[in-house]
Short mmCIF file of C-alpha atoms and ligand atoms in Angstrom, two decimals:
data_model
loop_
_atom_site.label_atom_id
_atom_site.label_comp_id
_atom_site.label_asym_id
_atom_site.label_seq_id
_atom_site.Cartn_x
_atom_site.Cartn_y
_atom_site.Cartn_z
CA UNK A 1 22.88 -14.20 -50.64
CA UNK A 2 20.53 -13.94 -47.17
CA UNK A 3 22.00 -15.47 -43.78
CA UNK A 4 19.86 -18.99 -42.80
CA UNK A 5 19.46 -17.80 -39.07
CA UNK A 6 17.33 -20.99 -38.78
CA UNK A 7 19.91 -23.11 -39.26
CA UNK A 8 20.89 -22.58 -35.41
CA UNK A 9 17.64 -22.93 -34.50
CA UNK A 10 16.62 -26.44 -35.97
CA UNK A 11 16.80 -28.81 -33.05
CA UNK A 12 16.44 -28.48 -29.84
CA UNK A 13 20.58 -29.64 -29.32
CA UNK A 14 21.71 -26.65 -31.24
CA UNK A 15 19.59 -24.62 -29.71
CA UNK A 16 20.96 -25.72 -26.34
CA UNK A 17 24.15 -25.19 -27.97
CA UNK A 18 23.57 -21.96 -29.32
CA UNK A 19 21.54 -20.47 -25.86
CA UNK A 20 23.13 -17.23 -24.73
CA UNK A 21 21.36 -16.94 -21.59
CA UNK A 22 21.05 -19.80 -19.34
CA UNK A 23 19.10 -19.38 -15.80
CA UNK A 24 19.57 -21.66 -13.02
CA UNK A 25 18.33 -21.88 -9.51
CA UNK A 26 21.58 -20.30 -8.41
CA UNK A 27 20.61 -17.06 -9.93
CA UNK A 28 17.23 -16.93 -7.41
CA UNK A 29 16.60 -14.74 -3.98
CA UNK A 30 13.43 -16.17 -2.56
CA UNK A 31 11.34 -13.29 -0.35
CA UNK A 32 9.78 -15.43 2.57
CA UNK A 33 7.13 -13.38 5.08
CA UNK A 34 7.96 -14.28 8.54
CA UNK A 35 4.25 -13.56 11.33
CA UNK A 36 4.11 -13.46 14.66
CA UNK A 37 2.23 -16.67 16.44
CA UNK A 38 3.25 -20.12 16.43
CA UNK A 39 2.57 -23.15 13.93
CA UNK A 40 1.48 -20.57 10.93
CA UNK A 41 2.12 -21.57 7.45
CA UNK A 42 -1.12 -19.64 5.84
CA UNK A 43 -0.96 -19.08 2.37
CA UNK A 44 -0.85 -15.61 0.77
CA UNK A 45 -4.12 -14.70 -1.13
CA UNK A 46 -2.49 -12.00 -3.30
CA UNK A 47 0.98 -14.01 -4.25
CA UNK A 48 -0.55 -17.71 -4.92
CA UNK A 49 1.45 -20.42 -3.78
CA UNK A 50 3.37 -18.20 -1.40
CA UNK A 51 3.07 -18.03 2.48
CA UNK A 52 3.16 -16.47 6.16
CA UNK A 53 5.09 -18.34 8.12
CA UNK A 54 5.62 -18.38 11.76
CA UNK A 55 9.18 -18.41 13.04
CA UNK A 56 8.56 -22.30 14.09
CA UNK A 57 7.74 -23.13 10.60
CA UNK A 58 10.28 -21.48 9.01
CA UNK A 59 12.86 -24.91 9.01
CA UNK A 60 9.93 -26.07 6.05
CA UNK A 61 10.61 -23.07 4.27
CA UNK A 62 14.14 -23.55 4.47
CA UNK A 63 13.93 -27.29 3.22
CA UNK A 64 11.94 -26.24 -0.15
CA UNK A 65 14.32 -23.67 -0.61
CA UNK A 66 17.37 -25.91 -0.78
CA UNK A 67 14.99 -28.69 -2.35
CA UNK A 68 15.06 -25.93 -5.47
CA UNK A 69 18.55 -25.18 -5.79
CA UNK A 70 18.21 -21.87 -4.25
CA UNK A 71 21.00 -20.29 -2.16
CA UNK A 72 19.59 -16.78 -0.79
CA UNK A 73 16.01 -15.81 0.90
CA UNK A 74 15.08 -12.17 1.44
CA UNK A 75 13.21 -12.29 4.93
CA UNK A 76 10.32 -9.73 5.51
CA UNK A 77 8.93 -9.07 8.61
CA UNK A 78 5.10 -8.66 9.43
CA UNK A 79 5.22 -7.45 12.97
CA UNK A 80 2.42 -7.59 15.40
CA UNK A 81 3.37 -3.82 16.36
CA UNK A 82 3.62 -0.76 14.44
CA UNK A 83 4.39 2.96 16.01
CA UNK A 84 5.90 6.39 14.94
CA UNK A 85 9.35 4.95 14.74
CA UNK A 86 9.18 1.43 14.16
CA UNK A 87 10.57 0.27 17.48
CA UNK A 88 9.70 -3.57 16.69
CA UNK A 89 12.12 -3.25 13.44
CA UNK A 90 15.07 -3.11 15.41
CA UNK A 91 13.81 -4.84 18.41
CA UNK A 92 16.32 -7.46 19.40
CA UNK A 93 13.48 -9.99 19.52
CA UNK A 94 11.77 -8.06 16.25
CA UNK A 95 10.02 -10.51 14.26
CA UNK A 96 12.99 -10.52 11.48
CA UNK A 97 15.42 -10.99 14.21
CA UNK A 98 13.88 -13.90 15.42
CA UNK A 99 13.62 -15.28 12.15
CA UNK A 100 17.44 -14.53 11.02
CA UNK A 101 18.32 -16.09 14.54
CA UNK A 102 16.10 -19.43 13.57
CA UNK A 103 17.04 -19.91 9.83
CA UNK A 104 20.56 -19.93 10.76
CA UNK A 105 20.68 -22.02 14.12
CA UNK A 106 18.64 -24.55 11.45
CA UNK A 107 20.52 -23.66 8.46
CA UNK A 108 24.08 -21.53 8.55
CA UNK A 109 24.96 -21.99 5.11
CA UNK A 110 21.60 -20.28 3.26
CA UNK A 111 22.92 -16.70 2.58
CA UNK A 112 20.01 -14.88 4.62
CA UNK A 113 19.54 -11.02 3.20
CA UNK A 114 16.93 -9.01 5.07
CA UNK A 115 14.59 -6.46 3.89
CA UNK A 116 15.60 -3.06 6.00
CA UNK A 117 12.79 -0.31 5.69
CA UNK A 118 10.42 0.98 8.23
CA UNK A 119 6.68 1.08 6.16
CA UNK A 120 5.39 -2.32 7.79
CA UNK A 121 6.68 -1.31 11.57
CA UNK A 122 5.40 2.02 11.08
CA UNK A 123 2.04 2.99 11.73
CA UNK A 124 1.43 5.61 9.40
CA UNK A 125 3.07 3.14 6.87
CA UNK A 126 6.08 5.30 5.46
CA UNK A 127 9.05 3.88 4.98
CA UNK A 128 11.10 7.15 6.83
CA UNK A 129 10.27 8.93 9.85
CA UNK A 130 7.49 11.50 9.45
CA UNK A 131 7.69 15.19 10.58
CA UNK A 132 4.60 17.61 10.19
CA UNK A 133 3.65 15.38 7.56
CA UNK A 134 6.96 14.92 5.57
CA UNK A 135 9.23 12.27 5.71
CA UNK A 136 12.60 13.69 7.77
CA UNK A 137 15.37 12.12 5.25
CA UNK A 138 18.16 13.19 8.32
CA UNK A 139 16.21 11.82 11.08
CA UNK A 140 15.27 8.74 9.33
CA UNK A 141 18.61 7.51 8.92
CA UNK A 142 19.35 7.32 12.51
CA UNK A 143 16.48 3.92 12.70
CA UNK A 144 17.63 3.21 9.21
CA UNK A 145 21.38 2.32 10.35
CA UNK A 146 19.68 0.93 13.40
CA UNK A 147 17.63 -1.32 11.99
CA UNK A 148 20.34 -3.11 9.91
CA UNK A 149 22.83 -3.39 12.88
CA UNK A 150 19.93 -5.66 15.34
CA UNK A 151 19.90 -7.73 11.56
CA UNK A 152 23.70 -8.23 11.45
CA UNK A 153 23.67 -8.75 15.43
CA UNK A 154 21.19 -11.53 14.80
CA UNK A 155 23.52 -13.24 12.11
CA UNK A 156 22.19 -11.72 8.81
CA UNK A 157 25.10 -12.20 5.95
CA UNK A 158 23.44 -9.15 4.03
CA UNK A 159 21.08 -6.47 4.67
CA UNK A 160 19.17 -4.76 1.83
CA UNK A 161 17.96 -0.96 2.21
CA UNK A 162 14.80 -0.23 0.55
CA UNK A 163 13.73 3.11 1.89
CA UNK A 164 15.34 5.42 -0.68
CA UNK A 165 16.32 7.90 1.53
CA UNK A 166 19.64 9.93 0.84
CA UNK A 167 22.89 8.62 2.37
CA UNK A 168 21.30 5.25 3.76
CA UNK A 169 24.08 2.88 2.18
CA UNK A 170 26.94 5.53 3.92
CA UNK A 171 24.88 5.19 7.24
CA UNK A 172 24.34 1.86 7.57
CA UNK A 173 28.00 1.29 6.29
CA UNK A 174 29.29 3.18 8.88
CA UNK A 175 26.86 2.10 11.61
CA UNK A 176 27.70 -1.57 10.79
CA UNK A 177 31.14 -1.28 10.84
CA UNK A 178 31.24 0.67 13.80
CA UNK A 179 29.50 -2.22 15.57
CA UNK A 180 32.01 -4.58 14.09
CA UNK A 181 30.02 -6.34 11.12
CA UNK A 182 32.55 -5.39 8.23
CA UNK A 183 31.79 -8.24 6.78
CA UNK A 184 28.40 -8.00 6.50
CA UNK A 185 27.23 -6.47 2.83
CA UNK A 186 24.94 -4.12 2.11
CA UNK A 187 22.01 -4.80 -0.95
CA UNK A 188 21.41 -1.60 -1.85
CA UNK A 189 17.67 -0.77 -3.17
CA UNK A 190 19.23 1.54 -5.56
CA UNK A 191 17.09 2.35 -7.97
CA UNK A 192 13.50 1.60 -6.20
CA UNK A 193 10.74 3.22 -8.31
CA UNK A 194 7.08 4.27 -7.31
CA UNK A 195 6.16 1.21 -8.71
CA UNK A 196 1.94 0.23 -8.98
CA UNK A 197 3.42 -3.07 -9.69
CA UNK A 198 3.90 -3.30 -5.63
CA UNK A 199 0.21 -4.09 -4.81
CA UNK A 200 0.06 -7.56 -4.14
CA UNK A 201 3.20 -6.85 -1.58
CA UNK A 202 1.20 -4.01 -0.02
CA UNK A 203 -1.30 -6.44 0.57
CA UNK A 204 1.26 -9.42 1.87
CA UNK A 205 3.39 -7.30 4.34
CA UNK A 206 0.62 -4.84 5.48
CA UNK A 207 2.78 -1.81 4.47
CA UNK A 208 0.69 0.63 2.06
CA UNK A 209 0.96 4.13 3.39
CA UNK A 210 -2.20 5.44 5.76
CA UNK A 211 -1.69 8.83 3.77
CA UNK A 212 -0.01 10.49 0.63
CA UNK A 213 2.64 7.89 -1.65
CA UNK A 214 6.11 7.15 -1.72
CA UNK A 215 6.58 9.56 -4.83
CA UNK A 216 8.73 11.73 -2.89
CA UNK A 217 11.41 9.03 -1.85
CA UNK A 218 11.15 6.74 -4.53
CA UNK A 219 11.78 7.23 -8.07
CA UNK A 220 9.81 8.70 -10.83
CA UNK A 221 9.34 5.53 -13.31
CA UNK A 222 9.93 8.13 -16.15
CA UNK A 223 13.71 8.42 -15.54
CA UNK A 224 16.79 6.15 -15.90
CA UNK A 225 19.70 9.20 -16.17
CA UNK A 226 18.48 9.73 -12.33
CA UNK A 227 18.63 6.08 -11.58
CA UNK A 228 22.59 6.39 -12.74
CA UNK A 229 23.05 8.68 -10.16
CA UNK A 230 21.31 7.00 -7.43
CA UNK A 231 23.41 3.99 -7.94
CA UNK A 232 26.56 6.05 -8.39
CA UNK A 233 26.05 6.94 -4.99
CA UNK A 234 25.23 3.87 -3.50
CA UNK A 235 29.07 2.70 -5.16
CA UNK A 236 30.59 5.70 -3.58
CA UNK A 237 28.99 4.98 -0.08
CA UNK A 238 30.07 1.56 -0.12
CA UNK A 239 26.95 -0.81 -1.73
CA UNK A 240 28.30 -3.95 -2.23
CA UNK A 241 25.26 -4.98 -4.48
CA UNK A 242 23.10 -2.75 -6.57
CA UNK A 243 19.67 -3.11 -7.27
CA UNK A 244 16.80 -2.21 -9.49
CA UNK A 245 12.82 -2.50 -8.80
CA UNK A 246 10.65 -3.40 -10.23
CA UNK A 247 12.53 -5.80 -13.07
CA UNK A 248 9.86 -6.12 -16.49
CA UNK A 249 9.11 -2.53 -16.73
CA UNK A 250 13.23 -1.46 -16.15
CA UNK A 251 14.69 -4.13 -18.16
CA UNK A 252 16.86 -0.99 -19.75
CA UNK A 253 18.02 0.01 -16.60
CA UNK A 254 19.16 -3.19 -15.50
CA UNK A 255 21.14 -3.17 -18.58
CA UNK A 256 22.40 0.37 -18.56
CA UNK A 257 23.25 -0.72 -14.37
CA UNK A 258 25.01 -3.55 -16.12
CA UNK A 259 27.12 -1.69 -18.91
CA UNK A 260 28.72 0.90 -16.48
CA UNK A 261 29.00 -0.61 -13.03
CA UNK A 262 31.29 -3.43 -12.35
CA UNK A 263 29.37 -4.68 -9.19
CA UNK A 264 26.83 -7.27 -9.12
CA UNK A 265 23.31 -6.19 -10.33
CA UNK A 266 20.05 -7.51 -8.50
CA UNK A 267 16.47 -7.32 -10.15
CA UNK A 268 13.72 -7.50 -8.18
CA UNK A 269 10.85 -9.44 -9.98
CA UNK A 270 8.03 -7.92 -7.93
CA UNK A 271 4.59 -8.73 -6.49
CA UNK A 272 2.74 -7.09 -9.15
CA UNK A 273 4.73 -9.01 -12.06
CA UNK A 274 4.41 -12.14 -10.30
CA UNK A 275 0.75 -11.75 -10.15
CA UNK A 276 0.09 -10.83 -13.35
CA UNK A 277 1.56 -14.33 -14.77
CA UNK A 278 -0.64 -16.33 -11.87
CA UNK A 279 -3.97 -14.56 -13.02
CA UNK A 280 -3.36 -14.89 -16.18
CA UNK A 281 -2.82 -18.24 -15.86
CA UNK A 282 -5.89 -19.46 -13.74
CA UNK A 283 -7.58 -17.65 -16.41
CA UNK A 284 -6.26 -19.79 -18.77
CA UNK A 285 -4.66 -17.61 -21.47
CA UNK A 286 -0.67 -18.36 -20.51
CA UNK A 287 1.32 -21.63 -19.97
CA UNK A 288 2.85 -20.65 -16.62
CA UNK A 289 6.13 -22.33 -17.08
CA UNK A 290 6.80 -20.96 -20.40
CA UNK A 291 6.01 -17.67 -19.07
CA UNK A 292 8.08 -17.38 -16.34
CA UNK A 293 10.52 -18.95 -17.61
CA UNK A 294 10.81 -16.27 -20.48
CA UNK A 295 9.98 -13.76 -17.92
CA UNK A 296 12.87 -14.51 -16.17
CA UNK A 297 15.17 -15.61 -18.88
CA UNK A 298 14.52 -11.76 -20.25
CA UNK A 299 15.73 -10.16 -16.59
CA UNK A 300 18.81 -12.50 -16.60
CA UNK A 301 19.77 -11.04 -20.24
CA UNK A 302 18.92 -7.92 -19.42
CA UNK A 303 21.88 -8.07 -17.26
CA UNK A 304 20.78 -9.25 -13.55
CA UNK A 305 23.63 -11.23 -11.56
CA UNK A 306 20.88 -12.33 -9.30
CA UNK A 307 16.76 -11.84 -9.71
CA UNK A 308 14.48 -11.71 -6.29
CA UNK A 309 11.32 -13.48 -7.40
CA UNK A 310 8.13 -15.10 -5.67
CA UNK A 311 8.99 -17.68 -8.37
CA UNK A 312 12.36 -18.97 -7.22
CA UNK A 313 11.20 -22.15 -5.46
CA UNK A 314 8.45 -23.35 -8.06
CA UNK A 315 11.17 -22.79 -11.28
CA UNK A 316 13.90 -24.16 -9.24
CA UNK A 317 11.70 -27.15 -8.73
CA UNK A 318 10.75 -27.50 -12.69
CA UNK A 319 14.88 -26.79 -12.97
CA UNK A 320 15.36 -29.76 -10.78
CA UNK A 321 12.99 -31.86 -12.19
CA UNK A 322 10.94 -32.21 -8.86
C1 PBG B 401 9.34 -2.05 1.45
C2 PBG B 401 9.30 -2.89 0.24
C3 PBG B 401 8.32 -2.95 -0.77
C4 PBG B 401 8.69 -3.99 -1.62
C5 PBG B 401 9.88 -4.49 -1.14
N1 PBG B 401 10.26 -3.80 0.00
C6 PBG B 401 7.04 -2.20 -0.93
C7 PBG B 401 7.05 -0.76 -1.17
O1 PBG B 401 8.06 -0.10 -1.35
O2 PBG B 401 5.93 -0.22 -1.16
C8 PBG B 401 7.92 -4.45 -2.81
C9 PBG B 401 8.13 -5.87 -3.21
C10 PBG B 401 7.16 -6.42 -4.17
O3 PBG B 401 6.24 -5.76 -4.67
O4 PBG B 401 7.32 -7.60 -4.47
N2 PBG B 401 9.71 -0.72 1.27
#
């Protein structure tokens, strides 16, 4: 006697049947990279079929993303101004606070998360403040909780740490509800390696580091034990969302984040994952839909609640049959 495993598999109906992981649009976070200027929708060379917008052209944006099905963006800023401290990331008319401002005058109902880290307002490109050539965890915090108060002030439902310094989530927890936005959430980063898969990003935002890496803030991709203890902290500071980054390379972590925290789990599908699929397709070896569509199929039974991906709007689309 031998189990006949293909009989489930013999037609495409039992297979729908059968499916144990089903994606849908509602399970996508589209990133969208908001410029300075007016009337700019330029597309991004390094993450095909992705763009800069201005903060006029972001109601087009907005449209696509509902056209797909999609309920959440993840706004990144690409500011025209970069110092020691980032100053224009928690400038009350900072490019991302402009943005939040616009997307929800046009649309109040898209859940708008924000990206809150300092490397593209900073011009030594760090995502921390940097003392005698290290990055001052302490100090850091300070613009950390600041930065994610002038988001919630301009109407953002959710803000999303991705610094990795120690004690952000408890900072920007208190900060926030200090100011009165309890009831704004906090998406924390959690477990944020020093991913290579970041490139294309670097490249997008304008945010690689002028010296040194991000090894000593973010984590070692060798480790997963560490990245239980990371997110264990975030829960006991108050993270209302956990998240791990990059998604393909961590699939086990998502589903060890899965099996022994009860909050929602985010995977970030990064730059560098995206980009691998889009070259490989121009070059003709992959059929992009199948692709991503198993791509993200695996991060979704890996364990992710939710998956932030450059490919939210073009799947949601094939999902929609538009
Ligand atoms: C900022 C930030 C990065 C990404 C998201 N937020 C870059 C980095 O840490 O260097 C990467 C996203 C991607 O690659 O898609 N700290």
């Amino acid at each position: 006697m031998f189990a006949r495993h293909r009989r489930l598999r013999q037609s495409s109906g039992i297979r729908d049947l059968v499916r144990e992981t089903v994606l849908t649009p509602l399970d996508f976070i589209y990133p969208v990279f908001v410029v300075e200027g007016e009337n700019i929708k330029q597309e991004i060379p390094t993450l095909p079929g992705n763009y800069h917008y201005s903060v006029d052209r972001l109601p087009e944006v907005v449209e696509e993303v509902h056209k797909a099905g999609v309920r959440g963006i993840l706004l990144f800023g690409v500011p025209d101004y970069k110092d020691e401290i980032a100053s224009s990331a928690f400038d009350e008319n900072g490019i991302v606070q402009k943005a939040i401002r616009r997307v929800k005058s046009f649309s109040p109902e898209l859940v708008v998360i924000t990206d809150v880290c300092m490397c593209q307002y900073t011009s030594h490109g760090h995502c921390g403040i940097v003392k005698d050539g290290v990055i001052d965890n302490d100090e850091s915090l300070k613009f950390i909780s600041k930065i994610a108060v002038s988001h919630a002030r301009a109407g953002a439902d959710m803000v999303a740490p991705s610094d990795m310094m120690d004690g952000r989530v408890q900072a920007i927890r208190k900060a926030l509800d200090q100011e009165g936005f309890t009831h704004v959430s906090v998406m924390s980063y959690s477990a944020k390696y020093a991913s290579a898969f970041y490139g294309p990003f670097r490249e997008a935002a304008h945010s690689a580091p002028q010296f040194g890496d991000r090894k000593t803030y973010q984590m070692d991709p060798a480790n997963i034990r560490q990245a239980m203890r990371e997110m264990e902290a975030d829960v006991e500071e108050g993270a209302d969302i956990l998240m791990v980054k990059p998604a393909l390379s961590y699939l086990d972590v998502i589903r060890w984040a899965r099996d022994r925290f009860d909050l929602p789990i985010a995977a970030y599908n990064v730059s560098g994952e995206f980009a691998m699929i889009k070259v490989a397709v121009q070059a003709g070896l992959l059929n992009e839909k199948d692709a991503a569509m198993e791509m993200l199929t695996s991060i979704k039974r890996a364990g992710a609640n939710m998956i932030i991906t450059y490919y939210a709007l073009e799947v949601g689309r094939w999902m929609n049959g538009k």
